[in-house]
Coordinates of C-alpha atoms in Angstrom, one line a residue:
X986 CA -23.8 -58.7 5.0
X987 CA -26.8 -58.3 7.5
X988 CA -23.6 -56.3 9.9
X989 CA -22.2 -53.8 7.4
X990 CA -25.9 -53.1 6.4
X991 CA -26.8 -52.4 10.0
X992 CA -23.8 -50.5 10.2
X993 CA -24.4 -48.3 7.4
X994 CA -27.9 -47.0 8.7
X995 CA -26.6 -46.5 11.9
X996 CA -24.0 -44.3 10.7
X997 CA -26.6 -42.3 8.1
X998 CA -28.7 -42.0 11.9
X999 CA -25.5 -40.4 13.6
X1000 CA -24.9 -38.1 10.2
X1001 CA -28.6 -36.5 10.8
X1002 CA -29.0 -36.4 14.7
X1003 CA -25.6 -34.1 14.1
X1004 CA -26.8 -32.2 11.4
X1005 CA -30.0 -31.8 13.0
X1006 CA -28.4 -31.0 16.2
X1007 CA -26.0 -28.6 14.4
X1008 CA -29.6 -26.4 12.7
X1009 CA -31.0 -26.4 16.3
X1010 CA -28.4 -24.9 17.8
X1011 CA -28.0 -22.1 15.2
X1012 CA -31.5 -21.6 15.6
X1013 CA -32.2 -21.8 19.6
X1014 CA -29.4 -20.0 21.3
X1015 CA -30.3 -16.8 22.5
X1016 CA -30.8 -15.7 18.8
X1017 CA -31.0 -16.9 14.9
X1018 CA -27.6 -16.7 13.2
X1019 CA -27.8 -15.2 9.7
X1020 CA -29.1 -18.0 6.9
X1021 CA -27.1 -20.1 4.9
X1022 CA -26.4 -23.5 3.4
X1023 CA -26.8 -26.5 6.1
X1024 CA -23.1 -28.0 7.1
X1025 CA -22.4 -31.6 6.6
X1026 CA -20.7 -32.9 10.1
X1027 CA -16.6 -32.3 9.6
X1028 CA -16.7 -31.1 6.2
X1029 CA -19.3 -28.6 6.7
X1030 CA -20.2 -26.4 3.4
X1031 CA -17.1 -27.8 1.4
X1032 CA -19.3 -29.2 -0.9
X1033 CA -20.9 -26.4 -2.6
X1034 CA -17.6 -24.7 -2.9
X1035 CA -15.3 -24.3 -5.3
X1036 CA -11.7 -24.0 -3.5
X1037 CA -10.0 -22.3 -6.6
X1038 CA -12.7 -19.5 -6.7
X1039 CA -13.6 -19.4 -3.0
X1040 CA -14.3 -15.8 -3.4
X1041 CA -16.6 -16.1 -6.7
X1042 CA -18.2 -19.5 -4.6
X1043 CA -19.3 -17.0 -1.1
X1044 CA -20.5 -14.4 -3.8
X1045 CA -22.7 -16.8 -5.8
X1046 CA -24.5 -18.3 -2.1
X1047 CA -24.9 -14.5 -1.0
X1048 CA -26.5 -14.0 -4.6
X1049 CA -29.7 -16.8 -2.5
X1050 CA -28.8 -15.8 1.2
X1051 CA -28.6 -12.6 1.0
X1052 CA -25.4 -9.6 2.1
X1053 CA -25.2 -11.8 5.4
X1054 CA -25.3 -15.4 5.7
X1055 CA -23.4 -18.2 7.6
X1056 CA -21.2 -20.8 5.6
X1057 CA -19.3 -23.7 7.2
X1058 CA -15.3 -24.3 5.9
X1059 CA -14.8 -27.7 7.5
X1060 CA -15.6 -27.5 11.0
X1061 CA -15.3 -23.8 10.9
X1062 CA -18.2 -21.8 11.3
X1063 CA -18.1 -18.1 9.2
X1064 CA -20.2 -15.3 8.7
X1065 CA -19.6 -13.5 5.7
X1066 CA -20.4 -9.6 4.8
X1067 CA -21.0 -9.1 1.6
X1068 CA -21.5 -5.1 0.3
X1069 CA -20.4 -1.7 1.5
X1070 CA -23.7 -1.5 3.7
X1071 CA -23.0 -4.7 5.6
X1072 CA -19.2 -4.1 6.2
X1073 CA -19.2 -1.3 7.4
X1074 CA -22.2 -1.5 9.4
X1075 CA -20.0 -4.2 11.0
X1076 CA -16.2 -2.8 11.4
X1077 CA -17.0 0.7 11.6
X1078 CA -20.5 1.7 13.2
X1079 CA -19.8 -1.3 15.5
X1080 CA -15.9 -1.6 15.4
X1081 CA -15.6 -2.3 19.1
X1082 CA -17.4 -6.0 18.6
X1083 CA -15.9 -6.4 15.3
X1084 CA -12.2 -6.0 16.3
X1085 CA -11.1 -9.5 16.8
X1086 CA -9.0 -11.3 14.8
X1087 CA -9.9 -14.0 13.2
X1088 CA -7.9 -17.3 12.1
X1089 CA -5.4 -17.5 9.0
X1090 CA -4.0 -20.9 9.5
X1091 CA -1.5 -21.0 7.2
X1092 CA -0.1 -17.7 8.9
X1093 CA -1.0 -18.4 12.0
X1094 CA 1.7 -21.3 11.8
X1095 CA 4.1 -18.8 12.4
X1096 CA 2.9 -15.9 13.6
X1097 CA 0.7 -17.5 16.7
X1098 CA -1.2 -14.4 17.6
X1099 CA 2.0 -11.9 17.7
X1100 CA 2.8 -9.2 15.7
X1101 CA 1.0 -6.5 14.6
X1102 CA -1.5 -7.8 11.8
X1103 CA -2.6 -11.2 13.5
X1104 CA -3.0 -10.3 17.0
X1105 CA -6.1 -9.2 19.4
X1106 CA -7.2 -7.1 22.0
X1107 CA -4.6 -4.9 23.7
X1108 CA -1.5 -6.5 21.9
X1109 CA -3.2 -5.5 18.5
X1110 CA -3.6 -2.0 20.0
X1111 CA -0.3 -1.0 21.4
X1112 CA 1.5 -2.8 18.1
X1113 CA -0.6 -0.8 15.9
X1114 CA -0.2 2.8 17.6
X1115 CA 4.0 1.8 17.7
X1116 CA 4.2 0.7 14.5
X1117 CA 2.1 3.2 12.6
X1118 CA 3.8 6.0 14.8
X1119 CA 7.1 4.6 14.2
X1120 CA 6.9 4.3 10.5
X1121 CA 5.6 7.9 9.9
X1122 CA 8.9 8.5 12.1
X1123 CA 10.8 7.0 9.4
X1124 CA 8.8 9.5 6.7
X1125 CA 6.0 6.8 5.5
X1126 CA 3.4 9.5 4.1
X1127 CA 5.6 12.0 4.3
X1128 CA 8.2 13.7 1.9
X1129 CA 10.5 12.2 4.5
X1130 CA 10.3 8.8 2.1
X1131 CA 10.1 10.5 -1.2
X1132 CA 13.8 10.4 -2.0
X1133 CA 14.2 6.8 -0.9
X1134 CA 11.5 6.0 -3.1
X1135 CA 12.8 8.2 -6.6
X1136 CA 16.3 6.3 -5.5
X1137 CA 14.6 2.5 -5.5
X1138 CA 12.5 3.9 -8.8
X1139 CA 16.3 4.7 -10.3
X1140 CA 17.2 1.5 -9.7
X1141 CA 14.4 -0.3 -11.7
X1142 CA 14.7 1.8 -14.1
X1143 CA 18.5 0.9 -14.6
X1144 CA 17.4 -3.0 -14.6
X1145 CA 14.7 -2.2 -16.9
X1146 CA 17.4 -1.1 -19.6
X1147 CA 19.7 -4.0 -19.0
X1148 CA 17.4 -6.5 -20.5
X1149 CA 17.5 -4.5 -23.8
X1150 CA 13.5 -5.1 -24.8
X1151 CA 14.0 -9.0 -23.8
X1152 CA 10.3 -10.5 -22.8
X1153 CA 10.5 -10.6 -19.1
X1154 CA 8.5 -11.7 -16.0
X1155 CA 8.3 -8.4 -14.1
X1156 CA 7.3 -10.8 -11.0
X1157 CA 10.7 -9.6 -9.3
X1158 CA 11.5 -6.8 -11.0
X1159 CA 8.7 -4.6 -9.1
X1160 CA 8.9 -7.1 -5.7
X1161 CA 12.3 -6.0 -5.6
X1162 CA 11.6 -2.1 -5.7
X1163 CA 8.6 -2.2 -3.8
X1164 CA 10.7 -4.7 -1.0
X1165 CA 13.8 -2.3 -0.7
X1166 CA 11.8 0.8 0.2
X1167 CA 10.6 -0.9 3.2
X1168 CA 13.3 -2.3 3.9
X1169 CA 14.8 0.5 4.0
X1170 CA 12.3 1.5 7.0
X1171 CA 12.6 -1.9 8.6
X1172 CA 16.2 -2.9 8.3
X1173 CA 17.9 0.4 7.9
X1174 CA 19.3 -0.3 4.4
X1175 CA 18.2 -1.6 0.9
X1176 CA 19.4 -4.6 -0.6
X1177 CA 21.6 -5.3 -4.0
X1178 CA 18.8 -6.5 -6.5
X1179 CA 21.4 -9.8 -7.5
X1180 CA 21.8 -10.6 -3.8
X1181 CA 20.3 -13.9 -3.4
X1182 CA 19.6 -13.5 0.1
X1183 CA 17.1 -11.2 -1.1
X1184 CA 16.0 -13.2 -3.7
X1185 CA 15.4 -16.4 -2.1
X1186 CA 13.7 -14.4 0.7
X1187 CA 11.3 -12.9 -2.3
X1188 CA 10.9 -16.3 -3.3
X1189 CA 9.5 -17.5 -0.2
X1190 CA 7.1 -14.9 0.6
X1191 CA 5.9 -15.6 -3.0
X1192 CA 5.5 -18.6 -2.3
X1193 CA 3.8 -18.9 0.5
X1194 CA 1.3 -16.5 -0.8
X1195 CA 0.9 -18.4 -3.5
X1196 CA -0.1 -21.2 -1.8
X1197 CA -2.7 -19.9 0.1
X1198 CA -4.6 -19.1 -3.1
X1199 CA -4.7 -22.5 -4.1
X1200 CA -7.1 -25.2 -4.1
X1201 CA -4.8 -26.7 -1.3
X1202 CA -4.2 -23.7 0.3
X1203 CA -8.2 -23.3 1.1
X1204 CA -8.4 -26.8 2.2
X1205 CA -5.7 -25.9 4.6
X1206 CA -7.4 -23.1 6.1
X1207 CA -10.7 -25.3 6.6
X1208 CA -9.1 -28.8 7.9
X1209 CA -5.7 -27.2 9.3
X1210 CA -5.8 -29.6 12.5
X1211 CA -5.6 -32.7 10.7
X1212 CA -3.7 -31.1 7.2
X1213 CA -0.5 -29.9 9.6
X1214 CA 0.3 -33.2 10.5
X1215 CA 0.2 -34.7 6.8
X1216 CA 2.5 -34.2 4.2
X1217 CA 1.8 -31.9 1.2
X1218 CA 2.7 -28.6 -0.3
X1219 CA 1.5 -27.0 3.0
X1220 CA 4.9 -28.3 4.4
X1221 CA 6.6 -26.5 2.1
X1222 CA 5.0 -23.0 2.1
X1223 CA 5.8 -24.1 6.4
X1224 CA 9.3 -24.2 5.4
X1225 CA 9.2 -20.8 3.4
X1226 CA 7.9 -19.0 6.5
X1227 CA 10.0 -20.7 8.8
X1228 CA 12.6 -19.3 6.4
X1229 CA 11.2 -16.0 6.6
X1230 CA 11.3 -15.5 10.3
X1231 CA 15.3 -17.1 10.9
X1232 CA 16.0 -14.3 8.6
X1233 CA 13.9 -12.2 10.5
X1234 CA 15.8 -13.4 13.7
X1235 CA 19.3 -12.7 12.6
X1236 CA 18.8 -9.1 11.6
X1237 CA 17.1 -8.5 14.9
X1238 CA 20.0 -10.1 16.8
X1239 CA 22.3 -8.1 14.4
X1240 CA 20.3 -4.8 16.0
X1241 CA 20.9 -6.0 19.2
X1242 CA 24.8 -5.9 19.1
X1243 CA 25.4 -2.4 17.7
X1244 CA 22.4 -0.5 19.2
X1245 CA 22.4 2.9 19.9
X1246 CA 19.7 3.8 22.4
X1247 CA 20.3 7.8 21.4
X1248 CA 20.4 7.1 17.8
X1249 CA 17.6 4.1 16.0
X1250 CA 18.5 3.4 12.6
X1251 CA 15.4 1.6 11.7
X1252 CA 12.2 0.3 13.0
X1253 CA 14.0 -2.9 14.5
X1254 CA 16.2 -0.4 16.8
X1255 CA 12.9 1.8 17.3
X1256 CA 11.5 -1.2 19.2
X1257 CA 14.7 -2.5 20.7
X1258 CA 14.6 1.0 22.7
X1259 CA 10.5 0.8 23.5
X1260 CA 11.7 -2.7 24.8
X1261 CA 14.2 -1.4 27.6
X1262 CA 11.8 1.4 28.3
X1263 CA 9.3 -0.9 29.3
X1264 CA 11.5 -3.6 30.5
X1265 CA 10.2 -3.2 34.4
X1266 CA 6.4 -3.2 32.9
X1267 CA 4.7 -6.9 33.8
X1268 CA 2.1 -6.1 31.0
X1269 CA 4.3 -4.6 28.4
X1270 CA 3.6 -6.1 25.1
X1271 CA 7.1 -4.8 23.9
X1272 CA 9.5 -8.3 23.8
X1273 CA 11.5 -10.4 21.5
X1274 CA 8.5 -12.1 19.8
X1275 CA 6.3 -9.3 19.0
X1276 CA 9.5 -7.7 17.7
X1277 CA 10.3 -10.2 15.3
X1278 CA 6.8 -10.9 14.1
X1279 CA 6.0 -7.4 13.6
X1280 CA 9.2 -6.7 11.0
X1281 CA 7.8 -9.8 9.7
X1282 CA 4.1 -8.3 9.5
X1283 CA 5.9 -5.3 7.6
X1284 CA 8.1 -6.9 5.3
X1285 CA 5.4 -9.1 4.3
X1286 CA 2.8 -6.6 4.1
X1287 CA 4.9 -3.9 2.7
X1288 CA 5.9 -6.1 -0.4
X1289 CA 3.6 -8.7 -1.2
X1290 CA 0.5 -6.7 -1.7
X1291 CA 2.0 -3.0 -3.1
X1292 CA 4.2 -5.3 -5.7
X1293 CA 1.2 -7.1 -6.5
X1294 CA -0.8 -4.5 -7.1
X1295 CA 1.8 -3.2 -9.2
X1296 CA 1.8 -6.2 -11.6
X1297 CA -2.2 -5.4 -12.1
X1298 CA -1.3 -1.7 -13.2
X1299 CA 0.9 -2.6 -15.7
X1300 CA -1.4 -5.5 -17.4
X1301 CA -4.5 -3.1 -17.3
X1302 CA -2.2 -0.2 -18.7
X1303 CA -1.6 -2.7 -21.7
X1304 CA -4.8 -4.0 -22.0
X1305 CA -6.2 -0.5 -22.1
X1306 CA -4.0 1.4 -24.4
X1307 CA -6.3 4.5 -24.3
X1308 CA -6.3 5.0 -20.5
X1309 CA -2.2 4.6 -20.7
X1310 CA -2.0 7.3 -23.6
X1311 CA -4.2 9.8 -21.1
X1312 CA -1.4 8.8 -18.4
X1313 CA 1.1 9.7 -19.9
X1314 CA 0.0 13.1 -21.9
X1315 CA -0.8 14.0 -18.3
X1316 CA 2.6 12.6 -16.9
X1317 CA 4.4 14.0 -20.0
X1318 CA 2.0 17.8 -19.1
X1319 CA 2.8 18.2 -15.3
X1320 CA 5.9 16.5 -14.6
X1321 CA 7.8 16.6 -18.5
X1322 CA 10.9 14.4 -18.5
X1323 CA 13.5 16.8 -17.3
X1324 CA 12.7 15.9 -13.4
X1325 CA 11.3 13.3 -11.1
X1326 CA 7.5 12.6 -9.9
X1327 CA 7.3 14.4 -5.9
X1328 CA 4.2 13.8 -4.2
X1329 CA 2.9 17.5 -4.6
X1330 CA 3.0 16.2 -8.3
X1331 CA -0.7 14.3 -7.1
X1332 CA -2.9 17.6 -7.0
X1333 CA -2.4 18.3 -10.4
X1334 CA -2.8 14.9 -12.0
X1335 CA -6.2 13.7 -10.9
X1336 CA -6.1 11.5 -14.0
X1337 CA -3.2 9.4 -13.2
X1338 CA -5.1 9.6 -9.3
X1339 CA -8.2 8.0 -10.8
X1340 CA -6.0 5.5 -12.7
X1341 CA -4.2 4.5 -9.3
X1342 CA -7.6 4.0 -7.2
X1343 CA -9.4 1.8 -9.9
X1344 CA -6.3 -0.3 -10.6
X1345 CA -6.4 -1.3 -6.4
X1346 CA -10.2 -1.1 -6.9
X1347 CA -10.3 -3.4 -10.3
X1348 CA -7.5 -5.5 -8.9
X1349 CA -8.9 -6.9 -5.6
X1350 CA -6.0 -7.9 -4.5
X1351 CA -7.5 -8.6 -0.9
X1352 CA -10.9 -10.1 -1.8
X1353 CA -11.6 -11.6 1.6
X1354 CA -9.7 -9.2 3.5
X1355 CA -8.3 -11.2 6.9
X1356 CA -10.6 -13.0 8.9
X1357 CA -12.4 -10.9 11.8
X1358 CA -13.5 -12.1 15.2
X1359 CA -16.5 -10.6 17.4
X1360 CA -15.1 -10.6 21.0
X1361 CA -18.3 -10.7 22.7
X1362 CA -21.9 -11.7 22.2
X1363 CA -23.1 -9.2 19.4
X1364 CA -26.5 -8.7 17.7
X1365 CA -25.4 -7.4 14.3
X1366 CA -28.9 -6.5 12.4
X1367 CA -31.7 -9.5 13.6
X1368 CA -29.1 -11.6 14.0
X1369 CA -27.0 -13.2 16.9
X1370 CA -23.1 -13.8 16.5
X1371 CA -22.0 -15.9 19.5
X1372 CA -18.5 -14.4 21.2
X1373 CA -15.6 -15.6 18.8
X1374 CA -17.8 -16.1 16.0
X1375 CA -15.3 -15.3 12.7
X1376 CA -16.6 -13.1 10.4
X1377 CA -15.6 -12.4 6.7
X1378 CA -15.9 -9.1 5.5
X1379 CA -15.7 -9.0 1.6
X1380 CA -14.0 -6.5 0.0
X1381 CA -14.3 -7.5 -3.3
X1382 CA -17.6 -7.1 -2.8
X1383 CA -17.6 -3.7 -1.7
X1384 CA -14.7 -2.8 -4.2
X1385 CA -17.9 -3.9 -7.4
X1386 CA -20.9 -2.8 -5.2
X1387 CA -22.6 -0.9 -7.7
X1388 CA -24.5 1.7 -5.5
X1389 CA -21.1 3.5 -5.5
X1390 CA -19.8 2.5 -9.1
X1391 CA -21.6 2.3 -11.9
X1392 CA -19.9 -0.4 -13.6
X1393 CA -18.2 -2.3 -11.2
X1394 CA -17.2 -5.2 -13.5
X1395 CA -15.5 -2.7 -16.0
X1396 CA -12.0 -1.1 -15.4
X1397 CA -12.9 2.7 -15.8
X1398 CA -11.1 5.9 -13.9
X1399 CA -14.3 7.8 -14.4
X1400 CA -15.3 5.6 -11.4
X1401 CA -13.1 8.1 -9.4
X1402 CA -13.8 11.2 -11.6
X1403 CA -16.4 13.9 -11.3
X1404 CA -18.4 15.9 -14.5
X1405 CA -15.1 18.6 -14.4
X1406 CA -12.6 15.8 -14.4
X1407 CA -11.4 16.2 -10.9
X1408 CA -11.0 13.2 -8.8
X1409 CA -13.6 12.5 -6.4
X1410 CA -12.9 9.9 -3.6
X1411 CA -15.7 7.1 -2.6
X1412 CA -16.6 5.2 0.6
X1413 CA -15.9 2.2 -1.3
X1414 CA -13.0 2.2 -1.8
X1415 CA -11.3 -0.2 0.4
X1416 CA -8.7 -2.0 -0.8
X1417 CA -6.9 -3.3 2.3
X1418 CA -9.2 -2.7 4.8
X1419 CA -12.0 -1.0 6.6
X1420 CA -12.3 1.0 10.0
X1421 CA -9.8 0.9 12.3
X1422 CA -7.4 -1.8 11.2
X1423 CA -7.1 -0.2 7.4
X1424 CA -4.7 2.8 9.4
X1425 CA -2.2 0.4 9.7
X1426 CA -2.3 -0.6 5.9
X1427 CA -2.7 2.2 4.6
X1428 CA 0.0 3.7 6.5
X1429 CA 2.4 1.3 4.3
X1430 CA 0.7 1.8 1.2
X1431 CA 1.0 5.4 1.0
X1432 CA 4.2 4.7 0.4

């Protein structure tokens, strides 16, 4: 009895000396870190979290630590931006320390730095100019795409009709549209919307998603080095990107038998080519790996978010019958129904415009945005952010900050509409990203 009572306080004794050594060193390097919550030892912050609204959780401590603050996930040590003023003060008047990538474990079990979204430094540089280049090559933001997108829109529009007014789960209805104009870009060709290829590839991709917004999925991302080896749904969503990137691998090797060096099909042959151009370059980051995890990053990116996004527009259109009767009178006024939307359509319906940028700004479909990494010692405001410190930049909270709109919780186009009811753009509006990374994204979203 006398042993396990001894034992006890001498573990209560090891739990302070860490925590007190843990506030010491936050507040005696060679600056403070910003404020927050003090960390348990291991489990850090988990505590005062709630892992099925981590977003709502990091915007409730700001609410007592102010715009920037330091939370711990587990042993992982964060600083979080919260409000248009502290973001961009961060990744675009001092993008340069800001431009690290930061970790997304349950990506990061695949992807492993390569590619275009998840990697750093010079890799993350050359990928991004290629791929951004190479996709307005292939008409992204460009009339180029226009008629491969009024084909995909036919195509809905056709399964639409076949499920004569049956209630329906328009999950992969849109995935499917939004997934076959890319694809399109990536692959070279769309897909049948029955092919169950397709389908089950859909499937995975939702599904890993989907399990990084759960409760599970967050306790992943803080207590990934013990969680990996343990069984739970984390192994699945493991198996669903595994999935992904064997598909991934056999269209690439499909490129690699029938290329045409004079003649690239799609963004897969694009970078086959840059590959033997730089074949002799020790430093080139242009090989298999980054290939394959870059169509991933695109297919990814250029279905999950645009088809979510998607689902949001429809459910606010119905909830907000007025707003969908000013759509279409406007639709019904510029475009009538004897001829398909074009892009030069946009200028003339800055309605519908206003509707589109407060659906992605209502939605929040990236709250978080992906974890950021300063790559060197950095003094951001009175603080001091150690080298590879991560760094959370919320959008959401930029997307509500109500210096820019005036009611941020409400869905409301005038958000995006001046007194003469011509749309007006906002600094706020960031719905993928911020600075120098958001080129990439938007790249596919104007789409």
């Amino acid at each position: 009895m006398l042993a396990s009572g001894l034992l006890l306080v001498a573990l209560l004794a090891c739990l302070t000396v860490m925590v007190l050594m843990s506030v010491w060193q936050q507040r005696n390097s060679k600056g403070k870190l910003p404020p927050g919550p003090t960390p348990l030892p291991f489990i850090g912050n988990y505590l005062q979290l709630n892992t099925e609204q981590m977003c709502n959780s990091l915007m409730k401590i700001s609410e007592r630590y102010g715009p920037v603050f330091t939370i711990h996930l587990g042993p992982r040590r964060v600083v979080v931006l919260c409000g248009y003023d502290a973001v961009k003060e961060a990744l675009v008047d001092q993008a340069e320390e800001f431009s690290g990538r930061g970790e997304q474990a349950t990506f990061n079990w695949v992807f492993k730095g390569y590619g275009v979204v998840f990697s750093n430094g010079e890799r993350a540089k050359q990928l991004r100019r290629f791929s951004i280049a190479t996709l307005r090559d292939f008409g992204v933001g460009k009339r180029g795409i226009e008629e491969r997108i009024q084909e995909e829109a036919g195509f809905l529009i056709e399964a639409l009709r076949d499920t004569h007014g049956a209630n329906i789960d328009p999950t992969f209805f849109l995935s499917r549209t939004v997934s076959n104009v890319i694809s399109s870009i990536v692959f070279g060709d769309r897909f049948d919307y029955e092919d169950k290829e397709f389908l089950s590839l859909l499937g995975m991709m939702l599904g890993s998603f989907q399990f990084t917004s759960t409760s599970t999925g967050q306790l992943y991302e803080m207590f990934s080095s013990v969680m990996k080896h343990l069984p739970g749904p984390q192994q699945q969503a493991f198996k669903e990107l595994q999935g992904l990137e064997d598909f991934i691998a056999k269209k690439v090797e499909h490129n690699q038998h029938t290329l045409d060096p004079n003649s690239p099909r799609d963004f897969i042959d694009s970078f086959l080519i840059r590959m033997q151009e730089e074949e002799k370059n020790p430093n080139t980051e242009f090989y298999l790996k980054n290939l394959m995890m870059t169509t991933l990053n695109l297919f990814i990116a250029g279905t999950e978010t645009v088809s979510t996004t998607l689902r949001y527009g429809f459910l606010l259109l119905m909830k907000y019958p007025e707003v969908e009767a000013k759509v279409h009178e406007e639709i019904d006024r510029v475009i009538s129904k004897n001829r398909q939307p074009k892009f030069e359509d946009r200028v003339k319906m800055p309605y519908m415009e206003a509707v589109i940028h407060e659906i992605q700004r209502f939605g929040n479909v990236i709250p978080m945005s992906l974890a950021r990494r300063v790559n060197k010692d950095t003094k951001f405001r009175d603080f001091f952010l150690p080298k590879s410190t991560e760094v959370f930049p919320m959008l959401g909270s930029v997307l509500k900050d109500p210096k820019f709109f005036s009611n941020p919780q409400d869905f409301n186009p005038q958000h995006f509409l001046d007194e003469k009811g011509q749309f007006k753009k906002s600094d706020a509006f960031v719905p993928f990203s911020i600075g120098s990374h958001s080129r990439f994204f938007r790249s596919l979203k104007k789409r």
